[in-house]
Structures are given as structure tokens and as C-alpha cells.
PDB file of C-alpha atoms in Angstrom:
ATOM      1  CA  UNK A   1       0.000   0.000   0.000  1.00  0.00           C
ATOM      2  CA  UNK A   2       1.004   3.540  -0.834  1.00  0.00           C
ATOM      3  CA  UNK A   3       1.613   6.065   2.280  1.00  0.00           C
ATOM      4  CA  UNK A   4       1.718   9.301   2.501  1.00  0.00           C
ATOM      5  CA  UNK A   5       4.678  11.216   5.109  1.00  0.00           C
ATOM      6  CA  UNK A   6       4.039  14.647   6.126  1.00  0.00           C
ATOM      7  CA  UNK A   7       6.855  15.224   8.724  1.00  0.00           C
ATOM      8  CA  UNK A   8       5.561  18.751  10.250  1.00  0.00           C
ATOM      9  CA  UNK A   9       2.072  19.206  11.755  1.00  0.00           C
ATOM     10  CA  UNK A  10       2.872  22.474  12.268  1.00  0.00           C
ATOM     11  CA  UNK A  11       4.728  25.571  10.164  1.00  0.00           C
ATOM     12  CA  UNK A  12       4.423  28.776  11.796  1.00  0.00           C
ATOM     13  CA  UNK A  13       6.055  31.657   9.073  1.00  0.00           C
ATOM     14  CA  UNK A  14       5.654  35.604   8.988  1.00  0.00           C
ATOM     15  CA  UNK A  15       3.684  37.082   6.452  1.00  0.00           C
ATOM     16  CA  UNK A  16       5.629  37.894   2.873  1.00  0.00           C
ATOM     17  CA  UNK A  17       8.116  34.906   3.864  1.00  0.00           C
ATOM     18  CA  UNK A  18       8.613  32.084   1.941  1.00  0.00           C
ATOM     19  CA  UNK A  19       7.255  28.496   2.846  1.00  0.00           C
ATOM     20  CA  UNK A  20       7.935  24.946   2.166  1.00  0.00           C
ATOM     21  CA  UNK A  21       5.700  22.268   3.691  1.00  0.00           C
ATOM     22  CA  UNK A  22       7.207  18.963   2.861  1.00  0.00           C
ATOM     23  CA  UNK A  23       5.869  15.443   1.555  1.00  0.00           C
ATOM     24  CA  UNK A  24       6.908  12.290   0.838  1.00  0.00           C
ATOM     25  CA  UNK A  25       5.835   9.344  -0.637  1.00  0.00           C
ATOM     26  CA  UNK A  26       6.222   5.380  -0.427  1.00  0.00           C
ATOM     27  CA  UNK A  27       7.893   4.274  -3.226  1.00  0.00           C
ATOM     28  CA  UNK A  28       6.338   3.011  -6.412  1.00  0.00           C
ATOM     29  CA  UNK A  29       6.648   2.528 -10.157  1.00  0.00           C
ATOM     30  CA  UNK A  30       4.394   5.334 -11.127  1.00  0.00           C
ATOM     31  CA  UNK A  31       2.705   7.936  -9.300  1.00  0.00           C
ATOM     32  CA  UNK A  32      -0.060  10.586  -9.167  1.00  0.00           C
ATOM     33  CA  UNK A  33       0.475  12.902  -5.967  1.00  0.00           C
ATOM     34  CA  UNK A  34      -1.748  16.026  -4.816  1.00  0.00           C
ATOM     35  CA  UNK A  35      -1.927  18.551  -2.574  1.00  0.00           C
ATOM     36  CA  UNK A  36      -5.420  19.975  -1.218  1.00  0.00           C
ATOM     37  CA  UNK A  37      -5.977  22.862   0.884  1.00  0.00           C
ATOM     38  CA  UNK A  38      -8.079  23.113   4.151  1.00  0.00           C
ATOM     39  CA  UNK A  39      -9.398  26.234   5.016  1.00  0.00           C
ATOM     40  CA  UNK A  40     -10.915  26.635   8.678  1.00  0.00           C
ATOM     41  CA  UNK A  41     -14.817  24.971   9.250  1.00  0.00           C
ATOM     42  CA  UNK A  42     -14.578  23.902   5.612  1.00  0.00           C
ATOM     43  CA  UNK A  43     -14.202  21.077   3.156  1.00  0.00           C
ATOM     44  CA  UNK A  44     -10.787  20.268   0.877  1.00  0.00           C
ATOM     45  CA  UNK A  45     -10.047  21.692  -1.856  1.00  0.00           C
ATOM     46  CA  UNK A  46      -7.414  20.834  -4.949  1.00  0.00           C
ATOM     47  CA  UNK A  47      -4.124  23.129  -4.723  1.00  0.00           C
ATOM     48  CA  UNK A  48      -2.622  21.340  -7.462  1.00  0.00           C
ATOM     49  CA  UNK A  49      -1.779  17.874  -8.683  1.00  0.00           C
ATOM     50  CA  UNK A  50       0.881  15.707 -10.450  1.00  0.00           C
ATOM     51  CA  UNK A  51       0.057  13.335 -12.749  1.00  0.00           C
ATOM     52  CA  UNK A  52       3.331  13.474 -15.429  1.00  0.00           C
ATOM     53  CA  UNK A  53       5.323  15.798 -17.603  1.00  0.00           C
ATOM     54  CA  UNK A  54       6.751  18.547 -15.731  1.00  0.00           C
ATOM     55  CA  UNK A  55       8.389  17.874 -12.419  1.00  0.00           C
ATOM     56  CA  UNK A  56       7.293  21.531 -11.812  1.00  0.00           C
ATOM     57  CA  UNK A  57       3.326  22.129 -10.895  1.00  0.00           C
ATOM     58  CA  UNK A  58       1.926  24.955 -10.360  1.00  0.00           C
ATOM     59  CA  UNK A  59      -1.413  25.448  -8.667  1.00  0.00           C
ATOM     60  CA  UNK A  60      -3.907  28.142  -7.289  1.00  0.00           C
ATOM     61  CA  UNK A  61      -2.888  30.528  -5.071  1.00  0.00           C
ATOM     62  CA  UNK A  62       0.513  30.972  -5.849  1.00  0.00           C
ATOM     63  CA  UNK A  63       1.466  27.770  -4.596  1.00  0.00           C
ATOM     64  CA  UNK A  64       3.495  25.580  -6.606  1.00  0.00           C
ATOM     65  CA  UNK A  65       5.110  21.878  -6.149  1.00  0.00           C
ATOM     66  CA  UNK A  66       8.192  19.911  -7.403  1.00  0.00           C
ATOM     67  CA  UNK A  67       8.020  16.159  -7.789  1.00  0.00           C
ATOM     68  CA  UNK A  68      11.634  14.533  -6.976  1.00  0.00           C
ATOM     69  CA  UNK A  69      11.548  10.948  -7.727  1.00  0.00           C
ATOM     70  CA  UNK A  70      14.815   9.852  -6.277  1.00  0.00           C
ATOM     71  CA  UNK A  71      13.973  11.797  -2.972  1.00  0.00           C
ATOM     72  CA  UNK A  72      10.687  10.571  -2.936  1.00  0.00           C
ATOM     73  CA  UNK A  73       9.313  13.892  -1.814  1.00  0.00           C
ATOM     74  CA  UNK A  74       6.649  16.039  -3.712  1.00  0.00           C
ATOM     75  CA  UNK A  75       7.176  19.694  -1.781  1.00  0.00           C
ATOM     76  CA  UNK A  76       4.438  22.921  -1.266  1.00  0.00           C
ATOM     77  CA  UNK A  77       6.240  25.961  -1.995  1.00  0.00           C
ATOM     78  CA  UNK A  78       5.119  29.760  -1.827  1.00  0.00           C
ATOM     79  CA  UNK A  79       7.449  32.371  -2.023  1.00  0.00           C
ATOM     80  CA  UNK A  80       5.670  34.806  -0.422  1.00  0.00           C
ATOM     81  CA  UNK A  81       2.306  33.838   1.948  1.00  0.00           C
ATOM     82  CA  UNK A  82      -0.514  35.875   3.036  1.00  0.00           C
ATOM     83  CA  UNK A  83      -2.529  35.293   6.247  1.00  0.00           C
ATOM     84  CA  UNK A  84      -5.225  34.055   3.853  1.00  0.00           C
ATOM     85  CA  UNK A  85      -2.862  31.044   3.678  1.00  0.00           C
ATOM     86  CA  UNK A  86      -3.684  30.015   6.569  1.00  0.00           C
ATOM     87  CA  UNK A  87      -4.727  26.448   6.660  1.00  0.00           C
ATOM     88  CA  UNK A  88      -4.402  23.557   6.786  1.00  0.00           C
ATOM     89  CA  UNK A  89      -2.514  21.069   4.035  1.00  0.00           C
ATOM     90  CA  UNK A  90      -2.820  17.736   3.101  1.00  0.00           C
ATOM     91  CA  UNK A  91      -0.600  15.549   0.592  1.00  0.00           C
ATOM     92  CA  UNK A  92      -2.078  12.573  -1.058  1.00  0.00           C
ATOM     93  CA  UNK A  93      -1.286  10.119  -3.128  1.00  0.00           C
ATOM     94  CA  UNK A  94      -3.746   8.267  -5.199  1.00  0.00           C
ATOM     95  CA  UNK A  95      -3.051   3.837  -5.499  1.00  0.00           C
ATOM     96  CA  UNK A  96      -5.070   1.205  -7.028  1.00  0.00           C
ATOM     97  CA  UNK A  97      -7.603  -0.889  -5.645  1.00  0.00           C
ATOM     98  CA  UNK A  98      -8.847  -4.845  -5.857  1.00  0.00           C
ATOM     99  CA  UNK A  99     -11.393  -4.356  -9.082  1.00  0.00           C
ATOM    100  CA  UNK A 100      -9.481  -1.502 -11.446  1.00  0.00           C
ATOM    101  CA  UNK A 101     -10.627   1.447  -9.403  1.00  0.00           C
ATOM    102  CA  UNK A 102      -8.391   4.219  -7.682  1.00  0.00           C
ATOM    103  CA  UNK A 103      -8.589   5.742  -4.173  1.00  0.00           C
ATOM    104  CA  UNK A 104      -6.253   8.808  -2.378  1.00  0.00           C
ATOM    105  CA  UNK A 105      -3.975   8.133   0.732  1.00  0.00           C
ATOM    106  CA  UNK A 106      -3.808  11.517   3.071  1.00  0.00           C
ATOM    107  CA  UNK A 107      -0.953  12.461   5.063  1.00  0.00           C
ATOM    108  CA  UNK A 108      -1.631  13.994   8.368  1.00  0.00           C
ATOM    109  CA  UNK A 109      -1.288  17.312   7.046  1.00  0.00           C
ATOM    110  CA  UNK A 110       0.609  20.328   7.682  1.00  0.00           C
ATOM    111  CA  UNK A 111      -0.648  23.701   9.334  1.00  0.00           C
ATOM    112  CA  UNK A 112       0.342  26.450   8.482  1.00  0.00           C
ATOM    113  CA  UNK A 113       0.147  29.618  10.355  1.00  0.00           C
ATOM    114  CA  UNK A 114       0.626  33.152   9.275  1.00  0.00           C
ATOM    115  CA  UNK A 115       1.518  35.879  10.982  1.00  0.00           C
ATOM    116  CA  UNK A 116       1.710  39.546  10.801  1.00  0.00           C
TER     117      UNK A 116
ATOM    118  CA  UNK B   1     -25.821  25.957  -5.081  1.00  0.00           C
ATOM    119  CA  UNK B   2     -22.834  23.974  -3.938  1.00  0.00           C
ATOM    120  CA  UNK B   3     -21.943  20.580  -5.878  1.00  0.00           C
ATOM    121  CA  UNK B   4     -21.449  18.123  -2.996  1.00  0.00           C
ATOM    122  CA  UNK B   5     -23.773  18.762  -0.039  1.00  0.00           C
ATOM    123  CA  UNK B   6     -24.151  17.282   3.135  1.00  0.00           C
ATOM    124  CA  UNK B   7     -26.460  16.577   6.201  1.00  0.00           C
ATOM    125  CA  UNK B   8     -26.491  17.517   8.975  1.00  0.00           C
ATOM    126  CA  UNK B   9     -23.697  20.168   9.133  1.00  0.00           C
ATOM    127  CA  UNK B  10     -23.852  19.539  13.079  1.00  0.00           C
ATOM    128  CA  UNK B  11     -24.767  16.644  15.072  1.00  0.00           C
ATOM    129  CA  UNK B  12     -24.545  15.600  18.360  1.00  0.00           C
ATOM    130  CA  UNK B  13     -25.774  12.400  19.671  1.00  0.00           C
ATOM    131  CA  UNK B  14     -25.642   9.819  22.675  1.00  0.00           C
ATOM    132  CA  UNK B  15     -24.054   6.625  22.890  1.00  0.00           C
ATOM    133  CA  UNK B  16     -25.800   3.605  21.688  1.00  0.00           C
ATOM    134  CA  UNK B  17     -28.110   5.698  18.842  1.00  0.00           C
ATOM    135  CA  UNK B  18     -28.077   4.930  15.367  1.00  0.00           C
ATOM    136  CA  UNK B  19     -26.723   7.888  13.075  1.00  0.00           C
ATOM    137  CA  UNK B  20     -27.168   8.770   9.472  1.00  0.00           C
ATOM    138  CA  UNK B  21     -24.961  11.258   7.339  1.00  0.00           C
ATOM    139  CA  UNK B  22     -26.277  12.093   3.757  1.00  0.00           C
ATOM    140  CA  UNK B  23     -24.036  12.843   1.303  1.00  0.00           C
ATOM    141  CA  UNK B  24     -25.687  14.635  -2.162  1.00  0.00           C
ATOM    142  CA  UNK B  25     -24.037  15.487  -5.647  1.00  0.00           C
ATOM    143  CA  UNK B  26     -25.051  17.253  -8.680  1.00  0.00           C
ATOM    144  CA  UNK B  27     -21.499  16.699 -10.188  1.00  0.00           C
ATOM    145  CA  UNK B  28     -22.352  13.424 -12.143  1.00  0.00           C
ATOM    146  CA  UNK B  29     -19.803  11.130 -10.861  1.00  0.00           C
ATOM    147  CA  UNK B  30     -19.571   7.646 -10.671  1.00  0.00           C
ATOM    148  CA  UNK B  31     -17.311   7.184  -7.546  1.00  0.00           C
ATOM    149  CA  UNK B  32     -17.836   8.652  -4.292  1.00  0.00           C
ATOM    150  CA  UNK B  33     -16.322   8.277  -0.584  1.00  0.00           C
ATOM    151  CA  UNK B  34     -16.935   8.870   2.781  1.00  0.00           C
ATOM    152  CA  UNK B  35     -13.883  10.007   5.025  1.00  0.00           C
ATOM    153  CA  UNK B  36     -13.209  10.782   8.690  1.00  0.00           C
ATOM    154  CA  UNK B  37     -10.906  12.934   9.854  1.00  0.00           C
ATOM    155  CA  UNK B  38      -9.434  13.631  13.173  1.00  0.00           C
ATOM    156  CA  UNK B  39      -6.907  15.963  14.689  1.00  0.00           C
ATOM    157  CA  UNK B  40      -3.293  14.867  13.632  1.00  0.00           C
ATOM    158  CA  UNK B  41      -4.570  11.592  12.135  1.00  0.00           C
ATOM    159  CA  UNK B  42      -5.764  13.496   8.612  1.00  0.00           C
ATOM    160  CA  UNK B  43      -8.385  12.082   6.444  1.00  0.00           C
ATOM    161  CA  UNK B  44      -8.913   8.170   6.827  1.00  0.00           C
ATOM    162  CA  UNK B  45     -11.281   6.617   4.137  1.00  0.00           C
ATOM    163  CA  UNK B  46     -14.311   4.769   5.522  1.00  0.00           C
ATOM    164  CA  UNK B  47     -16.378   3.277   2.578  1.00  0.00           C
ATOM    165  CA  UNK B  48     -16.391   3.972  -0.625  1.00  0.00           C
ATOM    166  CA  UNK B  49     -18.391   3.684  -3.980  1.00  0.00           C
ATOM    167  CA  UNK B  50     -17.439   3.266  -7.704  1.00  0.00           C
ATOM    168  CA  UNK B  51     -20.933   2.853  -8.508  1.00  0.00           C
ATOM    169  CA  UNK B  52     -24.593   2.217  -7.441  1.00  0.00           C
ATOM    170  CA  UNK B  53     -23.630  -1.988  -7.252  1.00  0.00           C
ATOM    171  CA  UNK B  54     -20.208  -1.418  -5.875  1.00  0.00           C
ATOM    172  CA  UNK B  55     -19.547  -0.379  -2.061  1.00  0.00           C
ATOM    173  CA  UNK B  56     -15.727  -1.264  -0.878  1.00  0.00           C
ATOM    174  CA  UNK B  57     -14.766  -1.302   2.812  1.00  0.00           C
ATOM    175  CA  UNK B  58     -11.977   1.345   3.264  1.00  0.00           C
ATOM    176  CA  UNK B  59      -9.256   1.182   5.763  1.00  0.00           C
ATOM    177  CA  UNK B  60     -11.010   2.299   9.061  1.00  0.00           C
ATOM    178  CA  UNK B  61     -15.145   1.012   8.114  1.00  0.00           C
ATOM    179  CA  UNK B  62     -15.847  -1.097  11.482  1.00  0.00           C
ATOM    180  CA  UNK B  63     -18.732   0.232  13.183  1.00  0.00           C
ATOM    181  CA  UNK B  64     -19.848   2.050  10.546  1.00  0.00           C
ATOM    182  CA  UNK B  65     -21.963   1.017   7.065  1.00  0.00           C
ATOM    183  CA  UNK B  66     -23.530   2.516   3.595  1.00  0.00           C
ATOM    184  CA  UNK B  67     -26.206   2.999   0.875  1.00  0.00           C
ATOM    185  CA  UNK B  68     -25.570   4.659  -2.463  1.00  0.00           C
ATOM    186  CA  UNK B  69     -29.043   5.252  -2.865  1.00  0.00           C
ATOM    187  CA  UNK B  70     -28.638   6.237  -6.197  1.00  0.00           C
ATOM    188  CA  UNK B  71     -25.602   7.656  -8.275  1.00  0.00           C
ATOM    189  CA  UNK B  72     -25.862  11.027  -6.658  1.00  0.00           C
ATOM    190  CA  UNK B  73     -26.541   9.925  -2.996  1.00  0.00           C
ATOM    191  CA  UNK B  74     -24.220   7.925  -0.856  1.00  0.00           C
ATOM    192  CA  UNK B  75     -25.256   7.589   3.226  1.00  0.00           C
ATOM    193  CA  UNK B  76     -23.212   6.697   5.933  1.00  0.00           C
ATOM    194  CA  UNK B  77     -24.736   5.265   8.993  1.00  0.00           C
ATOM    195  CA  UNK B  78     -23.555   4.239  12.542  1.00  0.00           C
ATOM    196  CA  UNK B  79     -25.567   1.646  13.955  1.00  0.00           C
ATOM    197  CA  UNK B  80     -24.955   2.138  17.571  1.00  0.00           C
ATOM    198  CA  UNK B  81     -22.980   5.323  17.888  1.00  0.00           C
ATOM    199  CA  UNK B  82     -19.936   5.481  20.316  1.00  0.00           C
ATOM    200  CA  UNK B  83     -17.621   8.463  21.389  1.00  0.00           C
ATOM    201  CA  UNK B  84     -14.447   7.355  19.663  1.00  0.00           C
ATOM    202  CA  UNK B  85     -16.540   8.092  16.557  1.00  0.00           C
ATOM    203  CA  UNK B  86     -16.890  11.738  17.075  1.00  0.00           C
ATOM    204  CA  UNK B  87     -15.330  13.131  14.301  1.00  0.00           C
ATOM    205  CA  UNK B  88     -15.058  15.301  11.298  1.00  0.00           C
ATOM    206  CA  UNK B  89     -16.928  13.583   8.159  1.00  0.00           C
ATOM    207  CA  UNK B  90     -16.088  14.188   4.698  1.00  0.00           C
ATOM    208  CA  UNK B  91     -17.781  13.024   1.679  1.00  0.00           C
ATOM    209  CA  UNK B  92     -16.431  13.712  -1.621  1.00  0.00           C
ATOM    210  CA  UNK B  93     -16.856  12.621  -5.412  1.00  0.00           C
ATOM    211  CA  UNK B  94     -14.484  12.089  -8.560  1.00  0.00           C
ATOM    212  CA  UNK B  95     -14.727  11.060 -12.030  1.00  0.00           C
ATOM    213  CA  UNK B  96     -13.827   7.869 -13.592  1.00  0.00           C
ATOM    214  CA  UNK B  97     -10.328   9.285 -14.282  1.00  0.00           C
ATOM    215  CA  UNK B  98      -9.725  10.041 -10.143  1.00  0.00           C
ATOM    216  CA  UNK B  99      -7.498  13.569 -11.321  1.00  0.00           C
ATOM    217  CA  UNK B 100      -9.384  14.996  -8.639  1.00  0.00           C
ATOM    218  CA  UNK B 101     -11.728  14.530  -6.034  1.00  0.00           C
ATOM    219  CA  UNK B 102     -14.434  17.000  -4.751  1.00  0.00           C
ATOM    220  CA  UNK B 103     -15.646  17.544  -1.331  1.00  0.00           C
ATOM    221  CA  UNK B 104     -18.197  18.541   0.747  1.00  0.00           C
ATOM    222  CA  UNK B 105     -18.117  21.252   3.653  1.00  0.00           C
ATOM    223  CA  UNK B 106     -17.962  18.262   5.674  1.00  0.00           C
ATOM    224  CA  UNK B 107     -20.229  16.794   9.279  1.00  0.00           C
ATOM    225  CA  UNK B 108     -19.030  18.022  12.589  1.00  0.00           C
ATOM    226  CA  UNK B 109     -20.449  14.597  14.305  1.00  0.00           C
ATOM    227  CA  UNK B 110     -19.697  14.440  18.611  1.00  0.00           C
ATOM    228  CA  UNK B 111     -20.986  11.031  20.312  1.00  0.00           C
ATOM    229  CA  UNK B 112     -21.786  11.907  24.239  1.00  0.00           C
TER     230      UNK B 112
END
């Protein structure tokens, strides 16, 4: 089974900073990794998504990710957050299922805190 | 109007009651899924659905069970409630393809 490693629950940063909120993944031959953005008292929502291509992806926001396959790691980067960051993260990692179907593995997530 | 709805929004219950969370979607997908999440534990899959015939256990489903209804309605019920399942619940949707999967605002659930 495919897992999901989010090593920091929590990333406080000052507003305008950069930000990096790191993932990594299991090993496998192919993968299709995501990151989705909680905002407070309300449901996920897609930041952006890898699927192939471009190790590079860029999402909403101003967020963007890189995919490194020999690290295993698919980073969040901002270069510059707003308090409306604030929220929480979650990487994810979609694997196959018994009967052809697909599901998504969560990390723990990552919150991140701005402040003034 | 919002593409994945659920009810309740709220719900708080006692110990031993039987529970049902509706989960509704205007999106047209096939496959839809019932999450729970909890505070450093992120989203843990519960059930899910690739179609109206096919319900799969997830990784955490004891204690709890489903109806997809129809293609656009997928329930989750607790039998006999208990605190350990006070949670957030998430339902959410994708297409065939599974590029992305859509959620709803989610059910603030607390077992007394």
C-alpha cells in the first residue's frame, strides 16, 4: 500500500516569507500525488496535482510543487504567503484498488500559520 | 448551489443511537467516498463507492456502514454510535479518471 509522510504538523512563518511544507511518498513505479488545501470549518479543496510531464506544478494561489523521484518527496512551496494562507494542508497520493478502481492516501497534514 | 452537499452540518448524539450522514451530488460522478478525519490523524477513508452496485470497505469502516441510494446519494450510517466516533466527516466525489476529487463542507459529528 502507498503512504503518505508529512513530517511537520505544524509551520508557523511571517507574512511575505517564503514556505515549504514537505511530503513524501512510499515508493512506487508510477505515481499521481496532490496537494489539497483546508481552510478553517470547511471542506478540501485541490491546490494542485501531479500526474506526469513537468516535475514543476503549479497550482492556485501561488502555490506551486516539485516532484523529486529519487527523494521521494513532492514539496508545497510559496514564495511569499498571506494570512489568507492560513490552513491547513494535506498531501495525497492516489493507489489502485482490488477491481481496477483508484482511491487517495492523506498524510496527516501540515498547518500552516501566518503571521503579521 | 454547492456541488457536494451534506447533512447535517452539526450533530450531536448519545451513545448507543443509530446515526445517518447524507451525502448529495449534482457533479455526475460515478465514484464517491466517505472520510473521517481527526486531529493529527488526517483524512482516513471509511467506505467507498465506484458505482450504485459497488460499495468497498476502506481502511477504518468497522462500526460504521452505507447505501448509495442512487448515483448522486451515498449515506453513511452508525448503527450504535460510540464516542471514539466523534469526528469530522467528509464526503467527496471524482470522475472515472480520479485527477481529482471534490468535497463537501464536511459533518461536525460528537458522540456523548
Amino acid at each position: 500500500a502507498q503512504s503518505v509522510t508529512q513530517l511537520d504538523s505544524q509551520v508557523p512563518v511571517f507574512e511575505e516569507a517564503p514556505v515549504e511544507l514537505r511530503c513524501n511518498y512510499s515508493s512506487s513505479v508510477s505515481v499521481y500525488l496532490f496537494w489539497y488545501v483546508q481552510y478553517p470549518n470547511q471542506g478540501l479543496q485541490l491546490l494542485l496535482k501531479y500526474l506526469s510531464g513537468s516535475t514543476l506544478v503549479k497550482g492556485i494561489n501561488g502555490f506551486e510543487a516539485e516532484f523529486n523521484k529519487s527523494q521521494t518527496s513532492f514539496h508545497l512551496r510559496k514564495p511569499s504567503v498571506h494570512i489568507s494562507d492560513t490552513a491547513e494542508y494535506f498531501c495525497a497520493v492516489r493507489e489502485r484498488v482490488t477491481g481496477g478502481g483508484n482511491k487517495l492516501t492523506f498524510g496527516t497534514g501540515t498547518q500552516l500559520k501566518v503571521e503579521l | 448551489d454547492a456541488d457536494v452537499t451534506q447533512t447535517p452540518r452539526n450533530r450531536i448524539t448519545k451513545t448507543g443511537k443509530r446515526i445517518m450522514l447524507e451525502c448529495s451530488q449534482t457533479k455526475g460522478h460515478d465514484r464517491m467516498y466517505w472520510y473521517r478525519q481527526d486531529p493529527g490523524l488526517g483524512l482516513r477513508l471509511i467506505y467507498y463507492s465506484f458505482d450504485v452496485k459497488d460499495i468497498n470497505k476502506g481502511e477504518i469502516s468497522d462500526g460504521y456502514s452505507v447505501s448509495r441510494q442512487a448515483q448522486a446519494k451515498f449515506s453513511l450510517s452508525l448503527e450504535s454510535a460510540i464516542p471514539n466516533q466523534t469526528a469530522l466527516y467528509f464526503c467527496a466525489t471524482s470522475p472515472r479518471s480520479l485527477n481529482t476529487q471534490y468535497f463537501g463542507p464536511g459533518t461536525r459529528l460528537t458522540v456523548l
